[in-house]
Each structure stands twice: as structure tokens, then as C-alpha cells.
Short mmCIF file of C-alpha atoms and ligand atoms in Angstrom, two decimals:
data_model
loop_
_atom_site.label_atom_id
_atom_site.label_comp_id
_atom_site.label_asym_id
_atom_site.label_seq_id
_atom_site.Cartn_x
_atom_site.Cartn_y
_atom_site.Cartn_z
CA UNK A 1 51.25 15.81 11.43
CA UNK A 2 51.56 18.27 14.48
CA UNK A 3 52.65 21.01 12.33
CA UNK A 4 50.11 20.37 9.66
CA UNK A 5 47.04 20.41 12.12
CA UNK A 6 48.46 23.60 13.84
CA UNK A 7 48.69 25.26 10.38
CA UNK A 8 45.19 23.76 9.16
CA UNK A 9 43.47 25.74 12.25
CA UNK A 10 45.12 28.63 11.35
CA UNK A 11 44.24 28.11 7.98
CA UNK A 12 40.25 27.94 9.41
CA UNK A 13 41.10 30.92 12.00
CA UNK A 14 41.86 32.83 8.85
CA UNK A 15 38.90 32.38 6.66
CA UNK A 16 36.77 32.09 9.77
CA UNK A 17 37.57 35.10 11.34
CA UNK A 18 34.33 35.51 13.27
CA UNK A 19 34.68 32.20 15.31
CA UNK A 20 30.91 30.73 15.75
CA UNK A 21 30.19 30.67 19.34
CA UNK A 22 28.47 27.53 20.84
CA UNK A 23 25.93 27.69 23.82
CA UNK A 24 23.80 25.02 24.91
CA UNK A 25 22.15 27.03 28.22
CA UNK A 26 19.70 30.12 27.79
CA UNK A 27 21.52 31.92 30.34
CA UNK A 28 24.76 32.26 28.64
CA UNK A 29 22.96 32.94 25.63
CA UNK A 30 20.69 35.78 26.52
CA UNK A 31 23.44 37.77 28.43
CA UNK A 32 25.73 37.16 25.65
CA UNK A 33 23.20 38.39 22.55
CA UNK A 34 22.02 41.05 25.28
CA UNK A 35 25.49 42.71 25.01
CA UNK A 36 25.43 42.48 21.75
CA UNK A 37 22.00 44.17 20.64
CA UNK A 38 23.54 47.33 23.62
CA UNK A 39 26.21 47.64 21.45
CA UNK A 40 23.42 48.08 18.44
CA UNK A 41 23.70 45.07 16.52
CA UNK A 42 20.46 43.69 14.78
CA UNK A 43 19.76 39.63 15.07
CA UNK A 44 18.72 37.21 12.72
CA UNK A 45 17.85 34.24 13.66
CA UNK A 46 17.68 30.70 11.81
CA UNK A 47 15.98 27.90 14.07
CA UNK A 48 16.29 24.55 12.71
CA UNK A 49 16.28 20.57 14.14
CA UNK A 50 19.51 19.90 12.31
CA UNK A 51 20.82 17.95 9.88
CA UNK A 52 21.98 20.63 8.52
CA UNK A 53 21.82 21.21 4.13
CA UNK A 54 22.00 23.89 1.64
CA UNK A 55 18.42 24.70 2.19
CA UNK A 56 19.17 25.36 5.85
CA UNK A 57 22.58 27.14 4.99
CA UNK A 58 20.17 29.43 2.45
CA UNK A 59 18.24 30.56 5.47
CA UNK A 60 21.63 31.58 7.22
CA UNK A 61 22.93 33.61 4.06
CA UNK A 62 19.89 35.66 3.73
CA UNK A 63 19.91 36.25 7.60
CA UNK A 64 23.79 37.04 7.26
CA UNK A 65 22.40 39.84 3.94
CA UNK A 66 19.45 41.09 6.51
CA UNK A 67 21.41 41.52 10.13
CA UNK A 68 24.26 42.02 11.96
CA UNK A 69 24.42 38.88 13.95
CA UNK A 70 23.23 35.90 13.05
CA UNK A 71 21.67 32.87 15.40
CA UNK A 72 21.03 29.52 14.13
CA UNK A 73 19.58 26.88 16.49
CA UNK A 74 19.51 23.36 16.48
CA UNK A 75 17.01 21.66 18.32
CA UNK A 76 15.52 18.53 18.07
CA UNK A 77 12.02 19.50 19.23
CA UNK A 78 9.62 16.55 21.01
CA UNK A 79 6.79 18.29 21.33
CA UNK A 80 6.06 18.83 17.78
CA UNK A 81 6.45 15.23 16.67
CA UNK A 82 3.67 13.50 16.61
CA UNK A 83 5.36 10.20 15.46
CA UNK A 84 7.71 8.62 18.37
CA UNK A 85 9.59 7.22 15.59
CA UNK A 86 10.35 9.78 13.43
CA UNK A 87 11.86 11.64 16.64
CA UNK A 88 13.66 8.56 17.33
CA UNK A 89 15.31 8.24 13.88
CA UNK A 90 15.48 11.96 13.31
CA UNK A 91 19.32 12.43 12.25
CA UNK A 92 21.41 14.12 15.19
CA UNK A 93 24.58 14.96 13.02
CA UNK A 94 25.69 17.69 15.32
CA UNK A 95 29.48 17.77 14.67
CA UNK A 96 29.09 18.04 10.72
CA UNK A 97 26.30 20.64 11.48
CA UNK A 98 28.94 22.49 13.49
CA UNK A 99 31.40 22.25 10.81
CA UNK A 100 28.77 23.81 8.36
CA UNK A 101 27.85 26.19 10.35
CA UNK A 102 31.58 27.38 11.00
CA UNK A 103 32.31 27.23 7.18
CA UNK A 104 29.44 29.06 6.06
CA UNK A 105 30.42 32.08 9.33
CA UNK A 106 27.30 31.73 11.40
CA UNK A 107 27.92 33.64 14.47
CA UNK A 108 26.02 31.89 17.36
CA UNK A 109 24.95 28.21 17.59
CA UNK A 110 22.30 27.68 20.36
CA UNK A 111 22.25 23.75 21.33
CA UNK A 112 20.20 23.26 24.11
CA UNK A 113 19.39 19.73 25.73
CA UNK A 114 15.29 19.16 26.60
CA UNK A 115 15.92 19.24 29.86
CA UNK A 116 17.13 22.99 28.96
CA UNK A 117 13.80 23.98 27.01
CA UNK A 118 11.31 21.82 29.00
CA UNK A 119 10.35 21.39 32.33
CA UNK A 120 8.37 18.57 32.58
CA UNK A 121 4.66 18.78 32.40
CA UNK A 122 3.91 22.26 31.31
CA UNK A 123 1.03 22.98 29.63
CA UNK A 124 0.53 25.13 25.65
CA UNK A 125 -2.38 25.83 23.94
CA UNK A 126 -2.09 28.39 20.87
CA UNK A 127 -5.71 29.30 18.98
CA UNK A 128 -4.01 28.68 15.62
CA UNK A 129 -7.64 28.52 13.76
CA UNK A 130 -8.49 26.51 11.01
CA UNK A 131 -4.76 25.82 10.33
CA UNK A 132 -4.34 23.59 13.10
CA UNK A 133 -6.51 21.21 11.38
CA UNK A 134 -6.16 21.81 7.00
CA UNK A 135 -3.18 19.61 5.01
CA UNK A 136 -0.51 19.15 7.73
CA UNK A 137 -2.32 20.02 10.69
CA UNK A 138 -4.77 16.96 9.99
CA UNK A 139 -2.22 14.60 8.68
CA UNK A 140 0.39 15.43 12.20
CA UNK A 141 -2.07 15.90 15.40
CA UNK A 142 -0.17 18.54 17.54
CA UNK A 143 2.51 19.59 15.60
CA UNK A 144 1.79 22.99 15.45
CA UNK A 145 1.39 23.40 19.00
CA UNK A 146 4.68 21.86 19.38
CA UNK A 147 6.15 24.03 16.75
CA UNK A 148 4.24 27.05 18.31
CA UNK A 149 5.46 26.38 21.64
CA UNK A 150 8.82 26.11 20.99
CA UNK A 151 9.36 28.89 18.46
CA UNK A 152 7.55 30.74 20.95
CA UNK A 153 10.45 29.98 23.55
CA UNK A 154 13.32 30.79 20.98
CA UNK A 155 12.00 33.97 20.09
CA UNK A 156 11.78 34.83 23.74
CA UNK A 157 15.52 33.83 24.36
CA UNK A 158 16.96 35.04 20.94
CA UNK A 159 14.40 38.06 20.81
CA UNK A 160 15.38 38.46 16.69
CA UNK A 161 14.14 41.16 15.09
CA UNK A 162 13.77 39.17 11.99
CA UNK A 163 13.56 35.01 11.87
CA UNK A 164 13.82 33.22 8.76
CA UNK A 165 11.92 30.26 7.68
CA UNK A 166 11.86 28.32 4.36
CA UNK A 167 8.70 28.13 2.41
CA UNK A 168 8.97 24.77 2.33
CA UNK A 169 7.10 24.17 5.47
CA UNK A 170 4.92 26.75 3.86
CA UNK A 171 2.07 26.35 6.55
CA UNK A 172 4.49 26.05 9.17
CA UNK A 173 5.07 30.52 8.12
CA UNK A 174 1.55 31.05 8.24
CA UNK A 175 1.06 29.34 11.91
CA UNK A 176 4.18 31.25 12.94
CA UNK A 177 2.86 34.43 11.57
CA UNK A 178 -0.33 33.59 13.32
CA UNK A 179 1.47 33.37 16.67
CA UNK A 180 3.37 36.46 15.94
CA UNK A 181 0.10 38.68 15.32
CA UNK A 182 -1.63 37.00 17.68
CA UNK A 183 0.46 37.92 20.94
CA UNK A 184 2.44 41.21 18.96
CA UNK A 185 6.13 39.27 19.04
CA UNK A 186 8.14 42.08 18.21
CA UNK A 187 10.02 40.02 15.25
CA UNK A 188 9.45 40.30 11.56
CA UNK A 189 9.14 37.07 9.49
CA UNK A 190 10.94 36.51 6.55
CA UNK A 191 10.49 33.74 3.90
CA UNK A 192 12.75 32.53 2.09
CA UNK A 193 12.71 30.33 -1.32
CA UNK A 194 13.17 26.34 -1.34
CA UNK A 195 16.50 24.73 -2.03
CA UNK A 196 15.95 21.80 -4.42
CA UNK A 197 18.74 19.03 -5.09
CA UNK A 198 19.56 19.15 -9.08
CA UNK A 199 16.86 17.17 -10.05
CA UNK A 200 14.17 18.83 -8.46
CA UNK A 201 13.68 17.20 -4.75
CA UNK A 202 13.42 19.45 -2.33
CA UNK A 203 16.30 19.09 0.17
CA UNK A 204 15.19 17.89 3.81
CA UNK A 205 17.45 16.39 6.64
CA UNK A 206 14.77 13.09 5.91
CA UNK A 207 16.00 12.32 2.89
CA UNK A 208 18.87 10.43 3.93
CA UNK A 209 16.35 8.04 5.13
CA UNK A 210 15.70 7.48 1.11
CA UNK A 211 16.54 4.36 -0.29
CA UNK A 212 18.02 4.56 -3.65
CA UNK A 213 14.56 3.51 -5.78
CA UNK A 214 12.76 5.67 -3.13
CA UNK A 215 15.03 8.21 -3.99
CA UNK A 216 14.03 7.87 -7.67
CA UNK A 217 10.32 7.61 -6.56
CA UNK A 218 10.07 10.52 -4.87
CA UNK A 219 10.45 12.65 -7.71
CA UNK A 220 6.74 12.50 -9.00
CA UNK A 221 6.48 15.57 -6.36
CA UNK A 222 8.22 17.99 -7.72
CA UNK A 223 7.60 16.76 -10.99
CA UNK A 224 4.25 17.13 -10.15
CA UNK A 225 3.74 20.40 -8.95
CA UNK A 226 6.28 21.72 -12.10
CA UNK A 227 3.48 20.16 -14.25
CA UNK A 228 0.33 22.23 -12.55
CA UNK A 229 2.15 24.88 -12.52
CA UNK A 230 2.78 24.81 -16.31
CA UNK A 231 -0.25 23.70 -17.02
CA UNK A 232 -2.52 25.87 -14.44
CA UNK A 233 -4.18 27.45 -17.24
CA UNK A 234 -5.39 24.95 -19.16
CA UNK A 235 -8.22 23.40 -16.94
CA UNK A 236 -10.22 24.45 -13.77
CA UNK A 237 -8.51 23.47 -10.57
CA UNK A 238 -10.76 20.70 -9.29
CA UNK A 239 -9.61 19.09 -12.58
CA UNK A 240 -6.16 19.97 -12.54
CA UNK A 241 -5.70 18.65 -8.97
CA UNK A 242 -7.40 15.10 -9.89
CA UNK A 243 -5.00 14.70 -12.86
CA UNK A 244 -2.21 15.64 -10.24
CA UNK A 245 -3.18 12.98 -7.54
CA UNK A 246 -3.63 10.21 -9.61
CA UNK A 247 0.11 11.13 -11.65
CA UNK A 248 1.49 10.63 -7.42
CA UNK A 249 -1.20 7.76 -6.78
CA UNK A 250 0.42 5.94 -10.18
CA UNK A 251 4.03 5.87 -8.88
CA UNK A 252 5.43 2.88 -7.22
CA UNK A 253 5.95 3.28 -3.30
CA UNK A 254 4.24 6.40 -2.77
CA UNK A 255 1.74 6.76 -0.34
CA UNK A 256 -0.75 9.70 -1.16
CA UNK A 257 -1.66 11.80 1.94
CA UNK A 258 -2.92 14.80 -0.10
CA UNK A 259 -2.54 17.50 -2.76
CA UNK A 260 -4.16 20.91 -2.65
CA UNK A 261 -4.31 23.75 -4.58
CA UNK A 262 -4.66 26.39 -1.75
CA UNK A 263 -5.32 30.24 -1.16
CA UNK A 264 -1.83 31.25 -0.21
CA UNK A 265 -2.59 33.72 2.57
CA UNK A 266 -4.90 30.93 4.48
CA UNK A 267 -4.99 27.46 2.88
CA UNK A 268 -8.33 27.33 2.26
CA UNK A 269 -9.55 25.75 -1.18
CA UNK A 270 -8.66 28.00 -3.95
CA UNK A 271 -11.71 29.57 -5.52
CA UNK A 272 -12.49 32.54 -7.85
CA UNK A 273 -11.39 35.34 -5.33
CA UNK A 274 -8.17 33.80 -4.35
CA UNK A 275 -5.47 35.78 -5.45
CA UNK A 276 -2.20 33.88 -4.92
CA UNK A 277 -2.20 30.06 -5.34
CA UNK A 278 -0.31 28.04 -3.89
CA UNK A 279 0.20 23.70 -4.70
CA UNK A 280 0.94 21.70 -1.55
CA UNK A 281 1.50 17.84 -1.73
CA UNK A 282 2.43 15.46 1.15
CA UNK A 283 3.23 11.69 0.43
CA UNK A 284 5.11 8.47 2.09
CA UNK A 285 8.01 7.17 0.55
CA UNK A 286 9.11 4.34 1.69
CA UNK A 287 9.24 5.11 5.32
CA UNK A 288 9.90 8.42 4.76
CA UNK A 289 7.34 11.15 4.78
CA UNK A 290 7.97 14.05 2.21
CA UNK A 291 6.37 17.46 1.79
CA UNK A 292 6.76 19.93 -0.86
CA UNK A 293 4.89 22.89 -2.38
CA UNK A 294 5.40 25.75 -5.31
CA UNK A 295 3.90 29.11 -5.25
CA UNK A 296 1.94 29.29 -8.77
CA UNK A 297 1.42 33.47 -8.97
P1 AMP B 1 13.98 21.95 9.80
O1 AMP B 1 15.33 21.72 10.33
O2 AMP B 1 13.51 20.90 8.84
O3 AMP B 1 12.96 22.31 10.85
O4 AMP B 1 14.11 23.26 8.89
C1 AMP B 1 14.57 24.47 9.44
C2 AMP B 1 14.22 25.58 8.49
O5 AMP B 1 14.81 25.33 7.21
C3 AMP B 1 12.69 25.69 8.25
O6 AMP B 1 12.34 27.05 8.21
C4 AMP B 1 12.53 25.02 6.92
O7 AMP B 1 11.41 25.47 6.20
C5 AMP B 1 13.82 25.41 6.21
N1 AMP B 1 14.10 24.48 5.13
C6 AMP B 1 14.04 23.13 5.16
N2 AMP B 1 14.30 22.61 3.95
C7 AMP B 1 14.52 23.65 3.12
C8 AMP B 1 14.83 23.78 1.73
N3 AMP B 1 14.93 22.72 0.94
N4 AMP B 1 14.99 25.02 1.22
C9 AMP B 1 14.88 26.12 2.02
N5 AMP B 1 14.58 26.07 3.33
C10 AMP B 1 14.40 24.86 3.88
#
């Protein structure tokens, strides 16, 4: 057993050559990526909550194409939840994310604590505009300032010169890129597709929490937005996005929260001068809530 353990890390040591290093302070983290971008080396940088899945590991590849370290963080933000129970349940798998993240040669894990990130009653106001209040902004009261203020913080830690983010928190890019014009971070944003299981759901850390008839359930979302966008010809968009609520208001367990066929640069309504359109839907299933969106042109 001895023997087969010490030849099973070597085995890892092999194929992992480029051992992923682990720090859960900021110190130890900016004076380690400091030597690194003296010695020239470009960052990318993945920030996540965890629970780590192919859609996450997507982000990492692209940042592993685009720079010469990469940086993926894993932090269970409280400020941007505005549901104490969703941060409660939120899955904490860190040793399986660690394992991923090894496997799939991620160079630098930051994994602070709160305590780390926080101290105590400090005070964050971004002026995100209209966004802080359209589709998710209305549905989840503060997140974006809690997403703000933390991405803000990472970014001033990792200092990336690009950061990649998945369009499937599609408005969650546009508030970033907001934040990022707005006070000139010196970081480029790049988006990158979403990762959908086989049969069309997006992947998210929450759908563990999927029971197996939500699980079936939860399909009219993508199935949804697969049928506007095949259709999105065929009738104006008013009528287009009734015919697409009531398909998620007709399935079992689903709770409508909204659908929207947006501009894609600001979210507003789509009209006659919007150029790209984008679908956004939000719904409870179960007890889980579930986002998802497609970009039509
Ligand atoms: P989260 O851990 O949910 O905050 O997600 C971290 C990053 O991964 C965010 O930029 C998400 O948009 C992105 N992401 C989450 N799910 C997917 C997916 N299915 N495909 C691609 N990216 C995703």
C-alpha cells in the first residue's frame, strides 16, 4: 500500500509538473504573483465561490490559452448573497475543488477565510446604474455591490491583466465591466461561452441541490431559450417572450421570476435599434434558484 501511494504521487508529480500552489492570506499571495509578473509573466485570473465543474474548469483553460500564470480563487463571498440561506447551503467542496484544480494544472489557488477579505463593518457603494436594479439586480437586493466589492478586492490583490468570467452570469460581465471603466482597473475582461450538461442545463455548483424530478423540470430553460432562438424570426418580441413565459409558467415546480429579451450591451428592453439580443430567464426549482441565458445574434 506504502509503495503504491509513493508511486501514485509520483505518478501525479509527473503529469502535474507545475504543482498548484495554495494560499489562503493576501500577503503571501501578492509577494508571490509580484515575483512572478518581475520575471514577465502575464496573469489570468479565474475567481469563483467553488464547487468547482466543467464550466468553471472552461474558464481556467481559456485563461491557461490567454496567460502565463493562471489564478483561480475560491471564495465563498457574504456580501453578495442576499439570501442567508443560500450562503448557508452553498456547497464548500474544497478538497475535490483542489483535486480539480491540480488535474486540470491551475497554477495558484487563492483560499482566503472572511476574516481575510473583510474587516468588519466597512462600508461599499458602486454607481452601477440602471443594472443594479433590471432582471437580477431586482430579483437579489445587493448582490452586485457584493459582487462589485469583492471582485474589486481580488483584482487589487491578483492585479490580472485579463479575468475571465462565464456568460452565464451574463449581467454579472456587464456590472464588472462597469466597475472596470468606471475607476480605469487596468485588467481586460474576457467572456467566455456557457458549459451545458448533455441535455442542455447549464452547469452551476446549485444544481446538486436538484432533486431528481427537479432535475427533469428544470429543463424548460434551456429548452426554452433554444426555442426563441429558433424561432426569433417568426413573431415580434413582445409576442415571442409571452409564448416563452407561459411554456416555463406551464411546467410543474417552476417558479417564474422573469424572462427578457434584452439589448445585450445594457439590458434594457430590446427594441428596433438594438443590435445584439440577448434571452435571459431566471426561475425556482424546487428550492433551487436557476439562471440561464443565450446570445441570439
Ligand atoms: P461561480 O462560482 O458560480 O461564481 O462562477 C464562477 C465563474 O464561472 C463565473 O464567471 C461564472 O459565470 C462561471 N460559470 C458558472 N457556470 C458556468 C458554466 N456553466 N459555463 C461557463 N462558465 C460558468
Amino acid at each position: 500500500m506504502v509503495y503504491f501511494n509513493l508511486l501514485h504521487n509520483f505518478a501525479r508529480f509527473l503529469l502535474n509538473l507545475n504543482q498548484l500552489k495554495i494560499f489562503t492570506t493576501k500577503k503571501n499571495l501578492v509577494e508571490y504573483l509580484g515575483q512572478l509578473r518581475s520575471n514577465g509573466n502575464s496573469v489570468g485570473f479565474v475567481p469563483t465561490l467553488g464547487a468547482l465543474h466543467q464550466g468553471h474548469l472552461s474558464l481556467l483553460a481559456r485563461a491557461q490559452q490567454l496567460s502565463d500564470t493562471t489564478v483561480c480563487s475560491i471564495f465563498v463571498n457574504p456580501t453578495q448573497f442576499n439570501d442567508p440561506k443560500d450562503l448557508e447551503k452553498y456547497p464548500r467542496p474544497i478538497a475535490s475543488d483542489i483535486e480539480k484544480l491540480e488535474q486540470a494544472g491551475c497554477d495558484v489557488l487563492f483560499n482566503p477565510e472572511v476574516i481575510e477579505m473583510y474587516d468588519g463593518n466597512e462600508q461599499w457603494h458602486l454607481d452601477i446604474g440602471e443594472l443594479e436594479n433590471l432582471l437580477e439586480g431586482k430579483f437579489r437586493p445587493g448582490h452586485y455591490q457584493g459582487v462589485t466589492q469583492v471582485v474589486f478586492k481580488l483584482f487589487d490583490i491578483v492585479k490580472p491583466d485579463l479575468a475571465f468570467f462565464g456568460q452565464k452570469d451574463y449581467q454579472q460581465v456587464l456590472v464588472i465591466q462597469r466597475m472596470v471603466d468606471l475607476l480605469k482597473l487596468p485588467v481586460k475582461l474576457v467572456m467566455c461561452p456557457i458549459l451545458r450538461e448533455t441535455d442542455g442545463l447549464a452547469m452551476s455548483s446549485r444544481n446538486i441541490h436538484l432533486t431528481v424530478d427537479d432535475r427533469k423540470h428544470s429543463l424548460v430553460l434551456s429548452k426554452t431559450l433554444n426555442w426563441l432562438k429558433e424561432n426569433f424570426d417568426r413573431d415580434k418580441i413582445p409576442e415571442l417572450t409571452l409564448q416563452c413565459e407561459s411554456m416555463i409558467k406551464a411546467e410543474p415546480g417552476v417558479q417564474f421570476e422573469y424572462f427578457e429579451v434584452a439589448d445585450g450591451s445594457n439590458l434594457h428592453k430590446a427594441n428596433e435599434s438594438t443590435k445584439q439580443f440577448v434571452a435571459l430567464v431566471a426561475a425556482k426549482v424546487g428550492n433551487t434558484r436557476l439562471i440561464d441565458n443565450v446570445i441570439i445574434s
